[in-house]
Amino acid sequence: MRSTRRGDDCASLALLALACALFALGCRDPYPHPRFLGAGNETPRRGGTLRFAMDSDVSTADPALAQDTVALIVARLVYDGLVDYAPGSTAIVPALAERWEVSGDGLVYTFHLRPGARFSNGRTVTAQDFVYSWERLLNPHRIASPGAENYRGIDGYDDYREGRAAHLRGVAALDAHTLTVRLSKSDGTFLHVLAMRYAAPIPHEVVERIGDDRFGVEPVGAGAYRVERWEKGSRIVFRRNPHYWNAPRPWLDRIVFEESIARHLQFMRFVAGEMEYAHTYSLAAADLLWLSRNDAWRHRVVRTPIAAVGAFMMNTEMRPFDNVHVRRAVTFAIDREALSRARNRRILPAWSLYPPAIPGHRDDPPNRQRYDLDAARREMRSAGYPDGYPDEVDLWIGEGETGLLYGQIIQADLRRMGLRTRIRQASSSIYYSSLGRRHSIQMGFTAWNMDYPDPANFIEPNFHSRGIRNENSTNYSFYRNPALDDLLDRGRTEADPARRVAMYQEAEQHLLRDAPWAFLYNTVDVNVLQPYVRGWQHHPV
């Protein structure tokens, strides 16, 4: 019996040793070095395919509706506008318009289109395409565009939006290549607004033939790329637009954008050489730690601070956030430093709305939001809830592990000050449509990435009462403040730069006192590139 038992023990030990060896082999890093290296060319080479992925799906490719980060990837590739930004710069440069003039009073813009500008189907872009596209964009009975409010400065905007006029009075095609735009008031941000893809032209005959819904998945634009194939929820394949006006510009033949790929799978596929880069939204904290300790990969990581703010919005029309003291309590309850540590310093704590790169930013503004649990509990007592709010609140977050991390950290912070929450996680398309729907979400994560480098772009879409609609609201907190509205309206037309910045700083004070958002962080964008990807630039806009 003893010898048999020893034999069993020896066999068991042998099996254990084999299992450990196999485990070690299985756990060995399969790609400690990049699988593919560059060929050594120091000058750009035309051609090739860029592959990347996101963990969300694309809600629409209609430029009038594309507002979230994922949809804007498609919009930037497929569409061009009258103007754009210079590479690596916030300077406005010509795009489909080769030049323009502005009247002395700043009210009339005259744009001259490039004769060679064409849509990806080969048809010439005309001034009438802009008239059609902008009237479609601003027609609330046809397209509930979240970007419409950006163009309210165009003469006749209200009459057209409210159905008192059949056409948009301030926009006219003088001839096939000349477009005029008249504003009701001068606006120093107007060219920035035109650089947004909401204002991109689309071919009227295509839209009218296939309809608005189908155009959202079968887009035709005048941008650098066209959609070659779209497997909804799986991948979008872009091909270089052979009719693009700036033919030398796009170097790549194809771009493959894979949708709804889990973040950990994105990074695994990147290190396996199946993608050209991994980005902020695909890099977990463990991935960054591995990269920082790997000599072969460490120098391929690019970190860039960007003008973006993350926050939790509170719906001021829904209990308990119709009470300003509850909202203030939330802003005091959140430990932003702990949130930054949990994200491996990929985010920087934020105490107010404007990021450092935006005019009007102050490192220590009056009434800045801060972590103060005692102050949070005092505010809850002022709200009438000394023992905490009695009901559970829905805390909405987007899909993915990062959204869940934010939700769990905030959930724990709020519990300590007397607010119990239930996390609800949804896909991006459902989440953002719900955020913009009235009486839908009590509290939810939101973020704002810069459309153009001006404080108006951060505060107007998110907090002006004009942004409130029953559907597709851009003012997710449904916050109304007539004094703020007045400041923003005056700030838009203020000619003196210093006075204008001061007005936007005063407007920010309204937000810090009324607390429709609990500001959390500013973003550091992180990308890791394959060795053969050269000349990477993160555009500031």
Coordinates of C-alpha atoms in Angstrom, one line a residue:
M1 CA 0.0 0.0 0.0
R2 CA 2.7 2.4 0.9
S3 CA 4.8 1.9 -2.2
T4 CA 1.7 2.2 -4.4
R5 CA 0.8 5.4 -2.6
R6 CA 4.3 6.7 -3.2
G7 CA 4.0 5.9 -6.8
D8 CA 0.8 7.8 -7.0
D9 CA 2.5 10.7 -5.2
C10 CA 5.3 10.7 -7.7
A11 CA 2.9 10.5 -10.6
S12 CA 0.9 13.4 -9.1
L13 CA 4.1 15.5 -8.7
A14 CA 5.1 14.8 -12.3
L15 CA 1.7 15.8 -13.5
L16 CA 1.9 19.0 -11.4
A17 CA 5.3 19.8 -12.8
L18 CA 4.0 19.3 -16.3
A19 CA 1.0 21.5 -15.6
C20 CA 3.2 24.2 -14.2
A21 CA 5.4 24.1 -17.2
L22 CA 2.4 24.3 -19.5
F23 CA 1.0 27.1 -17.4
A24 CA 4.3 29.0 -17.7
L25 CA 4.3 28.5 -21.4
G26 CA 0.7 29.7 -21.6
C27 CA 1.4 32.7 -19.5
R28 CA 4.6 33.7 -21.3
D29 CA 4.1 37.0 -23.1
P30 CA 3.6 36.0 -26.7
Y31 CA 4.6 39.4 -28.2
P32 CA 7.3 41.0 -26.0
H33 CA 8.5 42.8 -29.1
P34 CA 6.5 44.3 -32.1
R35 CA 5.8 41.6 -34.7
F36 CA 6.5 44.0 -37.6
L37 CA 9.1 46.8 -37.9
G38 CA 9.3 49.7 -40.3
A39 CA 11.2 49.3 -43.6
G40 CA 13.4 52.2 -42.7
N41 CA 12.0 54.8 -45.1
E42 CA 12.3 58.3 -43.7
T43 CA 9.9 59.8 -46.3
P44 CA 6.1 59.1 -46.4
R45 CA 5.0 56.2 -48.5
R46 CA 1.6 56.3 -50.2
G47 CA -0.8 53.4 -49.8
G48 CA -1.6 50.8 -47.2
T49 CA -4.4 50.2 -44.7
L50 CA -4.8 51.7 -41.2
R51 CA -6.7 49.4 -38.8
F52 CA -8.2 50.3 -35.5
A53 CA -11.2 49.6 -33.3
M54 CA -13.6 51.0 -30.7
D55 CA -15.7 49.3 -28.2
S56 CA -18.9 51.1 -29.3
D57 CA -20.9 51.1 -32.5
V58 CA -21.5 54.0 -34.8
S59 CA -24.9 55.5 -34.3
T60 CA -25.0 57.4 -37.6
A61 CA -22.9 58.7 -40.4
D62 CA -25.3 61.6 -41.1
P63 CA -23.3 64.8 -40.5
A64 CA -26.4 66.6 -39.2
L65 CA -26.8 64.0 -36.4
A66 CA -23.2 62.9 -35.7
Q67 CA -22.3 64.3 -32.3
D68 CA -20.6 61.6 -30.2
T69 CA -16.9 60.7 -30.4
V70 CA -17.4 57.5 -32.4
A71 CA -19.8 59.0 -34.9
L72 CA -17.5 61.9 -35.5
I73 CA -14.7 59.6 -36.6
V74 CA -16.8 58.7 -39.6
A75 CA -18.0 62.3 -40.2
R76 CA -14.4 63.6 -40.2
L77 CA -13.3 61.0 -42.8
V78 CA -16.4 61.2 -45.1
Y79 CA -17.2 64.9 -45.1
D80 CA -15.5 68.3 -45.7
G81 CA -16.9 71.7 -45.0
L82 CA -16.2 75.2 -46.3
V83 CA -13.2 75.6 -43.9
D84 CA -11.1 73.3 -41.7
Y85 CA -8.2 73.5 -39.4
A86 CA -4.5 73.4 -40.4
P87 CA -2.7 70.2 -39.6
G88 CA -1.6 70.3 -35.9
S89 CA -3.1 73.8 -35.4
T90 CA -6.2 75.7 -34.4
A91 CA -5.8 78.1 -37.4
I92 CA -8.7 78.2 -39.8
V93 CA -7.8 77.3 -43.4
P94 CA -9.7 77.0 -46.7
A95 CA -11.3 73.6 -47.5
L96 CA -14.2 73.4 -50.0
A97 CA -14.1 77.2 -50.1
E98 CA -10.8 78.3 -51.7
R99 CA -11.3 81.9 -50.3
W100 CA -13.8 84.2 -48.6
E101 CA -14.5 87.8 -47.8
V102 CA -16.2 89.3 -44.7
S103 CA -18.0 92.6 -44.8
G104 CA -16.8 95.5 -42.6
D105 CA -19.6 95.1 -40.1
G106 CA -18.8 91.4 -39.8
L107 CA -22.3 90.3 -40.9
V108 CA -21.9 89.0 -44.5
Y109 CA -19.5 86.2 -45.5
T110 CA -19.0 85.5 -49.2
F111 CA -17.4 82.1 -49.9
H112 CA -16.0 81.1 -53.3
L113 CA -16.0 77.3 -53.8
R114 CA -13.2 75.3 -55.4
P115 CA -14.1 74.5 -59.0
G116 CA -12.6 71.0 -58.6
A117 CA -14.5 70.1 -55.4
R118 CA -16.6 67.0 -55.9
F119 CA -18.5 64.5 -53.8
S120 CA -17.2 60.9 -53.6
N121 CA -19.8 59.9 -56.3
G122 CA -18.0 62.3 -58.7
R123 CA -20.7 65.1 -58.8
T124 CA -19.4 68.7 -58.5
V125 CA -20.1 70.4 -55.2
T126 CA -22.2 73.6 -55.7
A127 CA -23.3 76.5 -53.6
Q128 CA -26.9 75.2 -53.7
D129 CA -25.7 72.0 -52.0
F130 CA -24.9 74.1 -48.9
V131 CA -28.3 75.8 -49.1
Y132 CA -30.0 72.5 -49.2
S133 CA -27.8 70.9 -46.5
W134 CA -28.2 73.8 -44.0
E135 CA -31.9 74.0 -44.5
R136 CA -32.1 70.3 -43.8
L137 CA -29.9 70.6 -40.8
L138 CA -32.0 73.4 -39.3
N139 CA -35.4 72.0 -40.2
P140 CA -36.7 70.6 -36.8
H141 CA -39.5 68.8 -38.5
R142 CA -37.1 66.8 -40.6
I143 CA -33.8 66.4 -38.7
A144 CA -33.7 66.8 -34.9
S145 CA -30.0 67.9 -35.2
P146 CA -28.1 68.3 -31.9
G147 CA -25.9 70.8 -33.8
A148 CA -28.6 73.2 -35.0
E149 CA -28.1 75.7 -32.2
N150 CA -24.6 76.4 -33.4
Y151 CA -26.0 78.2 -36.4
R152 CA -28.7 80.3 -34.8
G153 CA -26.7 83.5 -35.7
I154 CA -27.7 83.1 -39.3
D155 CA -30.2 85.7 -40.4
G156 CA -33.7 84.2 -40.5
Y157 CA -32.8 81.2 -38.2
D158 CA -35.8 81.6 -35.9
D159 CA -38.3 82.3 -38.7
Y160 CA -37.2 79.2 -40.5
R161 CA -37.0 77.0 -37.4
E162 CA -40.5 78.0 -36.3
G163 CA -42.1 77.6 -39.8
R164 CA -42.7 81.2 -40.5
A165 CA -40.4 81.1 -43.6
A166 CA -40.1 78.4 -46.2
H167 CA -36.3 79.0 -46.6
L168 CA -33.4 80.2 -44.6
R169 CA -33.2 83.9 -45.4
G170 CA -29.5 84.4 -44.6
V171 CA -28.1 81.8 -46.9
A172 CA -28.1 82.2 -50.7
A173 CA -26.3 80.7 -53.7
L174 CA -25.3 83.6 -56.0
D175 CA -24.1 81.2 -58.6
A176 CA -22.8 77.6 -58.7
H177 CA -19.6 78.5 -57.0
T178 CA -20.5 81.5 -54.8
L179 CA -22.3 81.2 -51.4
T180 CA -23.3 84.2 -49.2
V181 CA -24.2 83.9 -45.5
R182 CA -25.7 86.9 -43.6
L183 CA -25.6 86.9 -39.8
S184 CA -28.1 88.7 -37.6
K185 CA -25.2 89.7 -35.3
S186 CA -21.5 89.6 -35.7
D187 CA -20.0 86.4 -34.3
G188 CA -16.3 85.8 -33.7
T189 CA -16.7 82.0 -33.6
F190 CA -18.6 81.7 -36.9
L191 CA -15.7 80.3 -39.0
H192 CA -15.1 77.7 -36.2
V193 CA -18.7 76.7 -36.3
L194 CA -18.4 76.2 -40.1
A195 CA -15.5 73.9 -39.5
M196 CA -17.8 71.5 -37.6
R197 CA -19.1 68.6 -39.7
Y198 CA -22.7 69.6 -39.1
A199 CA -22.2 72.2 -41.8
A200 CA -20.8 69.8 -44.4
P201 CA -22.6 69.7 -47.7
I202 CA -24.4 66.5 -48.8
P203 CA -25.8 65.7 -52.3
H204 CA -29.5 66.5 -52.3
E205 CA -30.4 64.0 -55.1
V206 CA -28.9 61.1 -53.1
V207 CA -30.6 62.0 -49.9
E208 CA -34.0 62.6 -51.6
R209 CA -33.7 59.3 -53.4
I210 CA -32.8 57.0 -50.4
G211 CA -34.2 59.0 -47.5
D212 CA -32.7 60.4 -44.3
D213 CA -32.5 57.2 -42.4
R214 CA -30.8 55.3 -45.1
F215 CA -28.4 58.1 -45.7
G216 CA -27.2 57.7 -42.2
V217 CA -25.7 54.3 -43.1
E218 CA -25.0 55.0 -46.8
P219 CA -23.3 58.4 -46.6
V220 CA -21.9 60.4 -49.5
G221 CA -19.7 63.4 -48.8
A222 CA -16.8 65.4 -50.2
G223 CA -14.2 64.3 -47.7
A224 CA -11.0 62.4 -48.0
Y225 CA -12.6 59.0 -47.8
R226 CA -15.8 57.2 -48.9
V227 CA -17.5 54.3 -47.2
E228 CA -16.7 51.2 -49.2
R229 CA -18.5 48.7 -47.0
W230 CA -20.4 49.0 -43.7
E231 CA -21.2 45.8 -41.8
K232 CA -23.4 47.4 -39.1
G233 CA -22.1 46.7 -35.6
S234 CA -19.0 45.0 -37.0
R235 CA -16.8 47.1 -39.2
I236 CA -16.7 50.1 -41.6
V237 CA -14.2 50.0 -44.5
F238 CA -13.2 53.4 -45.9
R239 CA -11.5 53.8 -49.3
R240 CA -9.7 56.9 -50.5
N241 CA -12.1 59.3 -52.3
P242 CA -10.7 59.4 -55.9
H243 CA -12.4 62.8 -56.4
Y244 CA -11.1 64.5 -53.2
W245 CA -10.1 68.1 -53.9
N246 CA -6.9 67.8 -51.9
A247 CA -5.6 64.7 -53.6
P248 CA -2.0 64.7 -52.2
R249 CA -3.3 64.9 -48.6
P250 CA -4.7 61.4 -47.7
W251 CA -1.7 58.9 -47.8
L252 CA -3.7 55.8 -46.9
D253 CA -5.6 53.8 -49.4
R254 CA -7.9 52.3 -46.9
I255 CA -9.0 52.6 -43.3
V256 CA -10.7 49.7 -41.4
F257 CA -12.7 50.7 -38.4
E258 CA -13.9 47.8 -36.3
E259 CA -17.0 48.4 -34.1
S260 CA -18.0 46.9 -30.8
I261 CA -14.6 45.3 -30.0
A262 CA -14.0 44.8 -26.3
R263 CA -11.1 46.9 -25.1
H264 CA -8.9 44.1 -23.9
L265 CA -9.4 42.4 -27.2
Q266 CA -8.4 45.6 -29.0
F267 CA -5.1 45.7 -27.2
M268 CA -4.4 42.0 -27.7
R269 CA -5.0 42.4 -31.4
F270 CA -2.7 45.4 -31.5
V271 CA 0.3 43.7 -29.9
A272 CA -0.4 40.7 -32.2
G273 CA 0.1 43.1 -35.2
E274 CA -3.5 43.1 -36.3
M275 CA -4.0 46.9 -35.7
E276 CA -1.9 49.9 -36.4
Y277 CA -2.6 51.7 -33.1
A278 CA -4.3 51.3 -29.8
H279 CA -5.9 54.4 -28.3
T280 CA -7.1 55.9 -25.0
Y281 CA -10.4 54.1 -25.3
S282 CA -8.7 50.7 -25.8
L283 CA -5.9 50.8 -23.2
A284 CA -6.6 49.4 -19.7
A285 CA -4.5 50.4 -16.7
A286 CA -2.8 47.0 -16.9
D287 CA -2.0 47.6 -20.6
L288 CA -0.3 50.9 -19.8
L289 CA 1.7 49.3 -17.0
W290 CA 2.9 46.5 -19.3
L291 CA 3.9 49.1 -22.0
S292 CA 5.7 51.3 -19.5
R293 CA 7.9 48.3 -18.4
N294 CA 8.6 47.0 -21.9
D295 CA 11.6 48.5 -23.5
A296 CA 10.5 47.5 -27.0
W297 CA 7.1 49.3 -26.7
R298 CA 7.7 52.1 -24.2
H299 CA 8.9 54.6 -26.7
R300 CA 5.9 53.9 -29.0
V301 CA 3.5 55.5 -26.5
V302 CA 2.4 59.0 -27.2
R303 CA 0.7 61.1 -24.4
T304 CA -1.1 64.3 -25.3
P305 CA -3.2 66.5 -23.0
I306 CA -6.5 67.4 -24.8
A307 CA -9.2 70.0 -24.3
A308 CA -11.9 67.8 -22.9
V309 CA -13.8 67.6 -19.7
G310 CA -15.6 64.6 -18.1
A311 CA -18.5 65.0 -15.6
F312 CA -21.6 63.5 -14.1
M313 CA -24.7 65.4 -15.2
M314 CA -27.7 65.8 -12.9
N315 CA -31.1 66.3 -14.4
T316 CA -32.4 69.4 -12.8
E317 CA -36.0 68.5 -13.8
M318 CA -36.0 65.2 -12.0
R319 CA -35.9 64.4 -8.3
P320 CA -33.7 64.7 -6.3
F321 CA -31.6 66.9 -8.5
D322 CA -34.3 69.6 -8.9
N323 CA -32.9 70.6 -5.5
V324 CA -29.7 72.6 -5.8
H325 CA -28.4 71.5 -2.4
V326 CA -28.4 67.9 -3.5
R327 CA -26.5 68.8 -6.6
R328 CA -23.9 70.7 -4.6
A329 CA -23.6 67.8 -2.2
V330 CA -22.7 65.5 -5.1
T331 CA -19.9 68.0 -6.2
F332 CA -18.5 67.9 -2.7
A333 CA -18.7 64.1 -2.4
I334 CA -16.5 63.0 -5.3
D335 CA -12.9 62.3 -4.7
R336 CA -11.4 63.4 -8.0
E337 CA -7.8 62.6 -7.0
A338 CA -8.8 59.0 -6.2
L339 CA -10.5 58.8 -9.6
S340 CA -7.3 60.0 -11.3
R341 CA -5.2 57.4 -9.4
A342 CA -7.6 54.6 -10.4
R343 CA -7.1 55.6 -14.0
N344 CA -3.3 55.5 -13.7
R345 CA -3.1 59.3 -14.1
R346 CA -4.6 59.1 -17.6
I347 CA -7.0 61.8 -16.4
L348 CA -6.3 65.0 -14.4
P349 CA -8.7 66.2 -11.7
A350 CA -11.0 69.0 -12.9
W351 CA -12.7 71.5 -10.6
S352 CA -14.5 73.6 -13.2
L353 CA -15.7 73.6 -16.8
Y354 CA -13.0 75.1 -19.0
P355 CA -9.9 72.9 -19.6
P356 CA -6.4 74.5 -19.4
A357 CA -6.1 75.0 -23.2
I358 CA -9.3 77.0 -23.4
P359 CA -9.4 80.8 -22.9
G360 CA -11.1 81.6 -19.6
H361 CA -9.6 78.6 -17.7
R362 CA -8.4 79.4 -14.2
D363 CA -6.5 77.0 -12.0
D364 CA -8.3 78.0 -8.9
P365 CA -11.6 79.8 -9.8
P366 CA -13.9 81.0 -7.0
N367 CA -16.5 78.4 -5.9
R368 CA -14.5 75.7 -7.6
Q369 CA -15.8 72.2 -7.0
R370 CA -13.7 70.1 -4.5
Y371 CA -13.8 67.0 -2.3
D372 CA -15.2 67.9 1.1
L373 CA -17.4 65.2 2.6
D374 CA -18.5 67.3 5.6
A375 CA -19.7 70.0 3.1
A376 CA -21.5 67.4 1.2
R377 CA -23.4 66.2 4.3
R378 CA -24.2 69.8 5.2
E379 CA -25.7 70.4 1.8
M380 CA -27.8 67.2 2.2
R381 CA -29.1 68.6 5.5
S382 CA -30.0 71.9 3.8
A383 CA -31.8 69.9 1.1
G384 CA -34.0 68.3 3.8
Y385 CA -32.3 64.9 3.9
P386 CA -30.2 64.8 7.1
D387 CA -30.3 61.0 7.1
G388 CA -29.8 60.7 3.3
Y389 CA -32.1 60.6 0.4
P390 CA -34.6 57.8 1.0
D391 CA -34.9 56.5 -2.6
E392 CA -32.3 54.8 -4.9
V393 CA -31.2 56.9 -7.8
D394 CA -30.3 55.5 -11.3
L395 CA -26.7 56.2 -12.2
W396 CA -26.2 55.8 -15.9
I397 CA -22.9 55.0 -17.5
G398 CA -21.7 54.0 -21.0
E399 CA -20.5 50.6 -22.0
G400 CA -17.1 49.2 -21.3
E401 CA -14.9 48.6 -18.3
T402 CA -13.8 52.3 -17.9
G403 CA -17.4 53.4 -17.6
L404 CA -18.1 50.8 -15.0
L405 CA -15.0 51.8 -13.1
Y406 CA -16.2 55.4 -13.0
G407 CA -19.7 54.3 -12.0
Q408 CA -18.5 52.1 -9.1
I409 CA -16.1 54.8 -7.7
I410 CA -18.8 57.5 -7.9
Q411 CA -21.4 55.1 -6.4
A412 CA -19.2 54.5 -3.4
D413 CA -18.5 58.3 -3.0
L414 CA -22.2 59.2 -3.1
R415 CA -23.1 56.4 -0.6
R416 CA -20.9 58.1 2.0
M417 CA -22.8 61.3 1.7
G418 CA -26.3 59.7 1.8
L419 CA -27.2 59.0 -1.8
R420 CA -27.7 55.4 -2.8
T421 CA -27.4 54.7 -6.5
R422 CA -28.2 51.8 -8.9
I423 CA -25.8 51.6 -11.9
R424 CA -27.3 51.3 -15.3
Q425 CA -25.0 50.6 -18.2
A426 CA -26.0 51.0 -21.8
S427 CA -24.5 51.0 -25.3
S428 CA -23.3 54.3 -26.7
S429 CA -26.2 54.7 -29.2
I430 CA -28.8 54.0 -26.5
Y431 CA -27.0 55.9 -23.9
Y432 CA -26.7 59.2 -25.8
S433 CA -30.2 59.1 -27.2
S434 CA -31.5 58.6 -23.7
L435 CA -29.3 61.5 -22.3
G436 CA -31.0 63.9 -24.7
R437 CA -34.5 62.7 -24.0
R438 CA -36.5 64.7 -21.4
H439 CA -37.3 63.0 -18.1
S440 CA -35.2 60.0 -19.0
I441 CA -32.0 60.0 -17.0
Q442 CA -31.6 61.3 -13.4
M443 CA -27.8 61.2 -13.4
G444 CA -25.3 60.0 -15.9
F445 CA -21.7 60.3 -17.1
T446 CA -21.0 62.7 -19.8
A447 CA -18.0 64.3 -21.4
W448 CA -17.3 67.1 -23.8
N449 CA -14.5 67.1 -26.4
M450 CA -13.7 70.4 -28.0
D451 CA -15.4 71.2 -31.3
Y452 CA -13.5 74.4 -31.6
P453 CA -11.1 76.3 -29.3
D454 CA -13.4 78.8 -27.6
P455 CA -15.2 78.8 -24.2
A456 CA -18.5 79.3 -26.0
N457 CA -18.2 75.8 -27.4
F458 CA -18.0 74.3 -23.9
I459 CA -20.7 76.2 -22.2
E460 CA -23.4 77.1 -24.8
P461 CA -24.3 73.6 -26.1
N462 CA -24.3 72.1 -22.6
F463 CA -26.0 74.8 -20.5
H464 CA -27.9 77.4 -22.6
S465 CA -31.6 76.8 -22.3
R466 CA -31.9 76.8 -26.1
G467 CA -30.3 73.4 -26.0
I468 CA -33.3 71.9 -24.2
R469 CA -35.6 69.8 -26.4
N470 CA -37.9 66.9 -25.7
E471 CA -35.6 64.7 -27.9
N472 CA -31.9 65.2 -28.9
S473 CA -31.3 67.8 -26.3
T474 CA -27.7 69.0 -26.0
N475 CA -28.4 70.4 -22.5
Y476 CA -28.4 67.0 -20.8
S477 CA -29.0 68.4 -17.4
F478 CA -32.0 70.4 -18.7
Y479 CA -30.7 73.4 -16.7
R480 CA -32.3 76.8 -17.1
N481 CA -30.8 80.1 -16.0
P482 CA -31.9 83.4 -17.6
A483 CA -28.9 85.2 -16.3
L484 CA -26.6 82.7 -17.8
D485 CA -28.4 82.8 -21.1
D486 CA -28.1 86.5 -21.3
L487 CA -24.3 86.4 -20.5
L488 CA -23.8 83.8 -23.2
D489 CA -25.8 85.7 -25.8
R490 CA -23.8 88.9 -25.1
G491 CA -20.5 87.0 -25.0
R492 CA -21.0 85.6 -28.4
T493 CA -21.0 89.1 -30.0
E494 CA -18.6 90.8 -27.7
A495 CA -15.7 92.3 -29.8
D496 CA -13.2 93.0 -27.0
P497 CA -11.3 89.7 -26.3
A498 CA -10.5 90.5 -22.7
R499 CA -14.1 91.5 -21.9
R500 CA -15.4 88.5 -23.7
V501 CA -13.2 86.1 -21.6
A502 CA -14.4 87.8 -18.4
M503 CA -18.0 87.2 -19.4
Y504 CA -17.4 83.5 -19.9
Q505 CA -15.7 83.3 -16.6
E506 CA -18.7 85.0 -15.0
A507 CA -20.9 82.5 -16.8
E508 CA -18.9 79.6 -15.4
Q509 CA -19.5 80.9 -11.8
H510 CA -23.3 80.4 -12.4
L511 CA -22.5 76.7 -13.1
L512 CA -20.3 76.3 -10.1
R513 CA -23.0 77.7 -7.8
D514 CA -25.9 75.9 -9.4
A515 CA -24.0 72.6 -10.0
P516 CA -25.9 71.0 -12.9
W517 CA -22.7 69.0 -13.5
A518 CA -20.2 67.5 -11.1
F519 CA -16.9 68.1 -13.0
L520 CA -14.5 65.2 -12.7
Y521 CA -11.4 65.3 -15.0
N522 CA -9.6 66.6 -18.0
T523 CA -8.2 64.1 -20.4
V524 CA -4.7 63.0 -21.3
D525 CA -5.0 61.2 -24.7
V526 CA -2.8 58.1 -24.9
N527 CA -1.9 56.2 -28.1
V528 CA 0.5 53.4 -28.8
L529 CA 1.8 53.0 -32.4
Q530 CA 3.3 50.2 -34.4
P531 CA 6.9 50.9 -35.4
Y532 CA 6.0 51.4 -39.0
V533 CA 3.5 54.2 -38.2
R534 CA 5.4 57.5 -38.6
G535 CA 4.5 61.1 -38.4
W536 CA 1.7 60.7 -35.9
Q537 CA 0.0 64.0 -34.9
H538 CA -2.8 64.4 -32.4
H539 CA -4.8 67.3 -33.7
P540 CA -5.7 69.9 -31.0
V541 CA -9.3 70.1 -32.3

